[in-house]
Tab-separated table of C-alpha atoms and ligand atoms in Angstrom:
chain	number	residue	atom	x	y	z
A	432	MET	CA	-55.935	-136.310	-19.683
A	433	TYR	CA	-53.899	-139.431	-20.704
A	434	ILE	CA	-54.829	-141.752	-23.445
A	435	ILE	CA	-53.567	-145.482	-23.779
A	436	SER	CA	-53.792	-146.899	-27.447
A	437	PRO	CA	-53.091	-150.414	-27.328
A	438	SER	CA	-51.209	-151.766	-30.522
A	439	ILE	CA	-52.881	-154.752	-32.054
A	440	LEU	CA	-49.561	-155.707	-33.637
A	441	SER	CA	-48.939	-157.405	-30.330
A	442	CYS	CA	-52.337	-159.407	-30.620
A	443	ASP	CA	-52.446	-163.176	-31.524
A	444	PHE	CA	-53.836	-162.545	-35.047
A	445	SER	CA	-55.886	-165.727	-34.879
A	446	LYS	CA	-57.975	-164.126	-32.201
A	447	LEU	CA	-57.714	-160.584	-33.327
A	448	GLY	CA	-61.543	-159.737	-33.364
A	449	GLN	CA	-62.021	-161.042	-29.863
A	450	GLN	CA	-59.062	-159.208	-28.623
A	451	VAL	CA	-60.188	-155.917	-30.100
A	452	ILE	CA	-63.576	-156.363	-28.439
A	453	GLU	CA	-61.873	-157.341	-25.019
A	454	THR	CA	-60.054	-154.021	-25.582
A	455	GLY	CA	-63.256	-152.268	-25.460
A	456	ALA	CA	-64.002	-153.320	-22.049
A	457	THR	CA	-60.732	-151.789	-20.655
A	458	LYS	CA	-59.731	-148.114	-19.740
A	459	ALA	CA	-58.120	-147.816	-23.543
A	460	GLU	CA	-59.777	-144.975	-25.601
A	461	TYR	CA	-57.948	-145.670	-28.853
A	462	ILE	CA	-56.807	-148.792	-30.755
A	463	HIS	CA	-53.561	-148.532	-32.499
A	464	ILE	CA	-53.211	-150.178	-35.944
A	465	ASP	CA	-49.839	-150.554	-37.454
A	466	VAL	CA	-49.621	-150.638	-41.257
A	467	MET	CA	-46.343	-151.512	-42.821
A	468	ASP	CA	-45.483	-151.999	-46.430
A	469	GLY	CA	-42.102	-154.047	-46.392
A	470	MET	CA	-40.673	-150.828	-48.006
A	471	PHE	CA	-40.661	-147.899	-45.630
A	472	VAL	CA	-40.105	-150.472	-42.868
A	473	PRO	CA	-38.862	-154.175	-43.361
A	474	ASN	CA	-42.106	-155.768	-41.844
A	475	ILE	CA	-45.545	-156.267	-43.677
A	476	THR	CA	-48.527	-156.239	-41.490
A	477	ILE	CA	-52.276	-155.028	-42.082
A	478	GLY	CA	-54.260	-153.343	-44.844
A	479	PRO	CA	-57.747	-151.626	-45.127
A	480	CYS	CA	-59.683	-154.809	-45.327
A	481	VAL	CA	-58.595	-155.794	-41.633
A	482	VAL	CA	-59.694	-152.189	-40.388
A	483	ALA	CA	-62.946	-152.688	-42.224
A	484	SER	CA	-63.402	-156.126	-40.495
A	485	LEU	CA	-62.702	-154.669	-37.050
A	486	ARG	CA	-64.677	-151.536	-37.305
A	487	PRO	CA	-68.262	-153.032	-36.523
A	488	HIS	CA	-66.759	-154.743	-33.368
A	489	SER	CA	-65.312	-151.556	-31.786
A	490	LYS	CA	-66.163	-147.955	-30.619
A	491	LEU	CA	-62.793	-147.137	-29.808
A	492	ILE	CA	-60.884	-144.475	-31.791
A	493	PHE	CA	-59.103	-146.149	-34.653
A	494	ASP	CA	-55.442	-144.713	-34.458
A	495	THR	CA	-53.951	-145.907	-37.793
A	496	HIS	CA	-50.034	-145.570	-38.156
A	497	LEU	CA	-49.161	-145.743	-41.793
A	498	MET	CA	-45.545	-146.920	-42.017
A	499	ILE	CA	-45.632	-146.920	-45.745
A	500	ASN	CA	-44.145	-145.048	-48.767
A	501	GLU	CA	-46.189	-142.225	-50.308
A	502	PRO	CA	-49.209	-142.868	-47.915
A	503	ILE	CA	-51.186	-140.311	-49.870
A	504	ARG	CA	-52.102	-143.283	-52.112
A	505	TYR	CA	-54.122	-145.155	-49.392
A	506	ILE	CA	-55.788	-142.399	-47.069
A	507	ASP	CA	-59.295	-142.618	-48.714
A	508	GLU	CA	-59.224	-146.494	-48.441
A	509	PHE	CA	-58.320	-146.281	-44.777
A	510	ARG	CA	-60.762	-143.617	-43.944
A	511	LYS	CA	-63.583	-145.634	-45.778
A	512	ALA	CA	-62.451	-148.737	-43.740
A	513	GLY	CA	-63.157	-146.798	-40.429
A	514	SER	CA	-59.898	-145.016	-39.459
A	515	ASP	CA	-60.399	-142.184	-37.217
A	516	ILE	CA	-56.801	-140.910	-37.076
A	517	ILE	CA	-54.401	-141.304	-39.870
A	518	THR	CA	-50.786	-140.734	-39.196
A	519	VAL	CA	-48.178	-140.598	-41.770
A	520	HIS	CA	-44.224	-140.427	-41.648
A	521	VAL	CA	-42.698	-137.035	-42.758
A	522	GLU	CA	-39.764	-139.379	-43.964
A	523	ALA	CA	-42.297	-141.333	-46.151
A	524	CYS	CA	-43.965	-138.393	-47.963
A	525	SER	CA	-42.733	-136.563	-51.012
A	526	ASP	CA	-45.540	-133.894	-50.462
A	527	VAL	CA	-46.118	-133.810	-46.727
A	528	GLU	CA	-48.473	-130.855	-46.948
A	529	ALA	CA	-50.731	-132.401	-49.647
A	530	THR	CA	-50.880	-135.660	-47.576
A	531	LEU	CA	-51.848	-133.898	-44.489
A	532	LYS	CA	-54.509	-132.096	-46.197
A	533	LYS	CA	-55.806	-135.136	-47.787
A	534	ILE	CA	-56.215	-136.802	-44.365
A	535	ARG	CA	-58.148	-133.850	-43.033
A	536	GLU	CA	-60.377	-133.492	-46.154
A	537	SER	CA	-61.186	-137.360	-45.818
A	538	GLY	CA	-62.714	-136.377	-42.463
A	539	ALA	CA	-60.076	-138.197	-40.234
A	540	LYS	CA	-57.625	-136.449	-37.809
A	541	ALA	CA	-54.305	-135.937	-39.249
A	542	GLY	CA	-51.130	-137.261	-37.455
A	543	LEU	CA	-47.404	-136.697	-38.520
A	544	SER	CA	-44.605	-138.952	-37.199
A	545	ILE	CA	-40.944	-138.843	-36.866
A	546	LYS	CA	-38.466	-141.708	-36.483
A	547	PRO	CA	-36.080	-141.386	-33.434
A	548	ARG	CA	-33.236	-140.180	-35.614
A	549	THR	CA	-35.296	-137.465	-37.523
A	550	ASP	CA	-34.639	-133.964	-36.411
A	551	PRO	CA	-38.035	-132.630	-35.078
A	552	GLU	CA	-37.325	-129.242	-36.877
A	553	VAL	CA	-38.323	-130.802	-40.230
A	554	ILE	CA	-42.061	-131.026	-39.032
A	555	ARG	CA	-42.083	-127.394	-37.777
A	556	PRO	CA	-43.523	-126.080	-41.229
A	557	TYR	CA	-46.392	-128.663	-41.057
A	558	LEU	CA	-47.705	-128.333	-37.409
A	559	PRO	CA	-50.613	-126.133	-38.271
A	560	LEU	CA	-51.794	-128.977	-40.517
A	561	CYS	CA	-51.750	-131.669	-37.891
A	562	ASP	CA	-53.963	-132.951	-35.130
A	563	MET	CA	-51.463	-135.062	-33.559
A	564	ILE	CA	-47.650	-135.679	-33.545
A	565	LEU	CA	-46.342	-139.183	-33.100
A	566	VAL	CA	-42.976	-139.150	-31.779
A	567	MET	CA	-41.369	-142.788	-32.313
A	568	THR	CA	-39.429	-144.186	-29.368
A	569	VAL	CA	-38.119	-147.160	-31.245
A	570	GLU	CA	-37.186	-147.599	-35.177
A	571	PRO	CA	-40.543	-148.489	-36.485
A	572	GLY	CA	-41.041	-152.039	-37.890
A	573	PHE	CA	-41.620	-154.314	-35.142
A	574	GLY	CA	-43.359	-154.684	-31.775
A	575	GLY	CA	-41.577	-155.565	-28.597
A	576	GLN	CA	-38.481	-153.587	-28.999
A	577	SER	CA	-36.538	-151.664	-26.103
A	578	PHE	CA	-37.466	-148.029	-25.371
A	579	MET	CA	-34.990	-145.553	-26.867
A	580	HIS	CA	-34.406	-143.109	-23.991
A	581	GLU	CA	-32.575	-140.647	-26.333
A	582	ALA	CA	-36.084	-140.134	-28.175
A	583	VAL	CA	-37.472	-138.457	-24.997
A	584	GLU	CA	-35.414	-135.382	-26.289
A	585	ASN	CA	-37.457	-135.497	-29.511
A	586	VAL	CA	-40.636	-135.413	-27.372
A	587	LYS	CA	-39.429	-132.270	-25.320
A	588	LYS	CA	-38.494	-130.580	-28.666
A	589	VAL	CA	-41.933	-131.233	-30.114
A	590	LYS	CA	-43.554	-129.966	-27.148
A	591	GLN	CA	-41.440	-126.837	-27.201
A	592	MET	CA	-42.192	-126.260	-30.860
A	593	LEU	CA	-45.851	-126.450	-30.206
A	594	ASP	CA	-45.918	-124.194	-27.331
A	595	GLU	CA	-43.759	-121.705	-29.424
A	596	ALA	CA	-46.309	-121.762	-32.212
A	597	GLY	CA	-49.404	-121.633	-29.504
A	598	LEU	CA	-50.641	-124.893	-30.807
A	599	GLN	CA	-52.552	-127.341	-28.606
A	600	ILE	CA	-51.757	-130.574	-30.380
A	601	ALA	CA	-51.399	-133.923	-28.770
A	602	ILE	CA	-48.222	-135.620	-28.629
A	603	GLU	CA	-48.323	-139.550	-29.058
A	604	VAL	CA	-45.469	-141.850	-28.314
A	605	ASP	CA	-44.904	-145.277	-29.744
A	606	GLY	CA	-42.375	-147.993	-29.044
A	607	GLY	CA	-41.067	-149.710	-25.731
A	608	ILE	CA	-43.805	-147.961	-23.668
A	609	THR	CA	-44.210	-149.896	-20.387
A	610	PRO	CA	-45.060	-148.812	-16.859
A	611	GLU	CA	-41.361	-148.214	-16.366
A	612	THR	CA	-40.788	-145.864	-19.389
A	613	ILE	CA	-44.123	-144.215	-19.825
A	614	GLY	CA	-43.448	-141.588	-17.036
A	615	PHE	CA	-40.363	-140.170	-18.967
A	616	THR	CA	-42.612	-139.472	-21.934
A	617	ALA	CA	-45.429	-138.160	-19.974
A	618	GLU	CA	-43.099	-135.783	-18.138
A	619	ALA	CA	-41.761	-134.634	-21.503
A	620	GLY	CA	-45.141	-133.627	-22.913
A	621	ALA	CA	-46.814	-136.828	-24.443
A	622	THR	CA	-50.438	-137.506	-23.563
A	623	ILE	CA	-51.137	-140.470	-25.844
A	624	PHE	CA	-49.387	-143.655	-25.384
A	625	VAL	CA	-49.006	-146.726	-27.713
A	626	ALA	CA	-48.419	-149.936	-26.134
A	627	GLY	CA	-48.277	-153.244	-27.821
A	628	SER	CA	-46.511	-155.967	-25.622
A	629	ALA	CA	-47.166	-154.055	-22.335
A	630	VAL	CA	-50.912	-154.673	-23.056
A	631	TYR	CA	-51.335	-157.741	-25.125
A	632	LYS	CA	-48.501	-159.749	-23.885
A	633	LYS	CA	-49.878	-159.541	-20.353
A	634	PRO	CA	-52.257	-161.951	-18.845
A	635	ASP	CA	-55.039	-159.292	-17.868
A	636	ILE	CA	-55.217	-156.572	-20.496
A	637	ALA	CA	-57.526	-154.354	-18.522
A	638	LYS	CA	-55.055	-154.307	-15.564
A	639	ALA	CA	-52.221	-153.605	-17.948
A	640	VAL	CA	-53.978	-150.633	-19.274
A	641	GLU	CA	-54.617	-149.514	-15.756
A	642	ASP	CA	-50.989	-150.020	-14.775
A	643	LEU	CA	-49.822	-147.929	-17.635
A	644	LEU	CA	-52.375	-145.045	-16.773
A	645	ALA	CA	-51.242	-145.150	-13.237
A	646	ALA	CA	-47.416	-145.025	-14.261
A	647	CYS	CA	-48.065	-141.701	-16.245
A	648	GLU	CA	-48.616	-139.900	-12.816
A	649	LYS	CA	-45.432	-140.855	-11.424
B	1314	DX5	C1	-43.508	-150.363	-34.078
B	1314	DX5	C2	-44.963	-150.040	-34.030
B	1314	DX5	C3	-45.469	-149.918	-32.748
B	1314	DX5	C4	-45.399	-151.402	-31.920
B	1314	DX5	C5	-45.378	-150.993	-30.559
B	1314	DX5	O1	-43.002	-149.930	-35.456
B	1314	DX5	O2	-45.273	-148.646	-34.627
B	1314	DX5	O3	-46.921	-149.424	-32.472
B	1314	DX5	O4	-46.505	-152.150	-32.113
B	1314	DX5	O5	-45.078	-152.184	-29.919
B	1314	DX5	P1	-44.378	-152.260	-28.395
B	1314	DX5	O6	-45.347	-151.374	-27.508
B	1314	DX5	O7	-44.322	-153.704	-28.111
B	1314	DX5	O8	-43.074	-151.636	-28.496
B	1315	ZN	ZN1	-47.302	-147.795	-34.298
């Protein structure tokens, strides 16, 4: 019922392939790929060529989080590179509907994300076009930040909106997720959990994933 999506942003990039292979031997089902453009967020990270290089080395679901302006421009490239889920930010799209439709047309699952200070109401019209909602629990841009407790309210609001619309769409949370914080988000309705530092900064990543899963049930 609960899925851990380790974020490779916290990997040692000189060993990225090896760490992705090792992640395949854990209880993680997804792998989270943070794409940043230095415009929508201050940081710059990974492009489609990295996704394509990793694809032959992993059977995990490639959960691609696009923190880029006008992501509609890059959907086909990420899909071709091997992304299974493509998530875009509502704040980054001038045409949210067209962007989500393009993701689905590409054959990927469509995710829509909100930053912690975005009113969840803004995504209500787009819910039927989504396969996943990503509620950020830090300001996007960097790994290793502290969990924003106030964002738990956003998870609850999204869950309520989905229930009201009769939609069974998974809620993912991302940012500052640890065994200490994951339970708050699970209780609020999240079922997919991104974790960077709480997996890759630990000595035993398989145990780190198990610790997160165990903490969901608390
Ligand atoms: C932040 C990214 C996150 C980040 C999470 O903008 O979207 O996916 O890698 O890292 P942790 O789990 O360390 O907060
Ligand atoms: Zn992310």
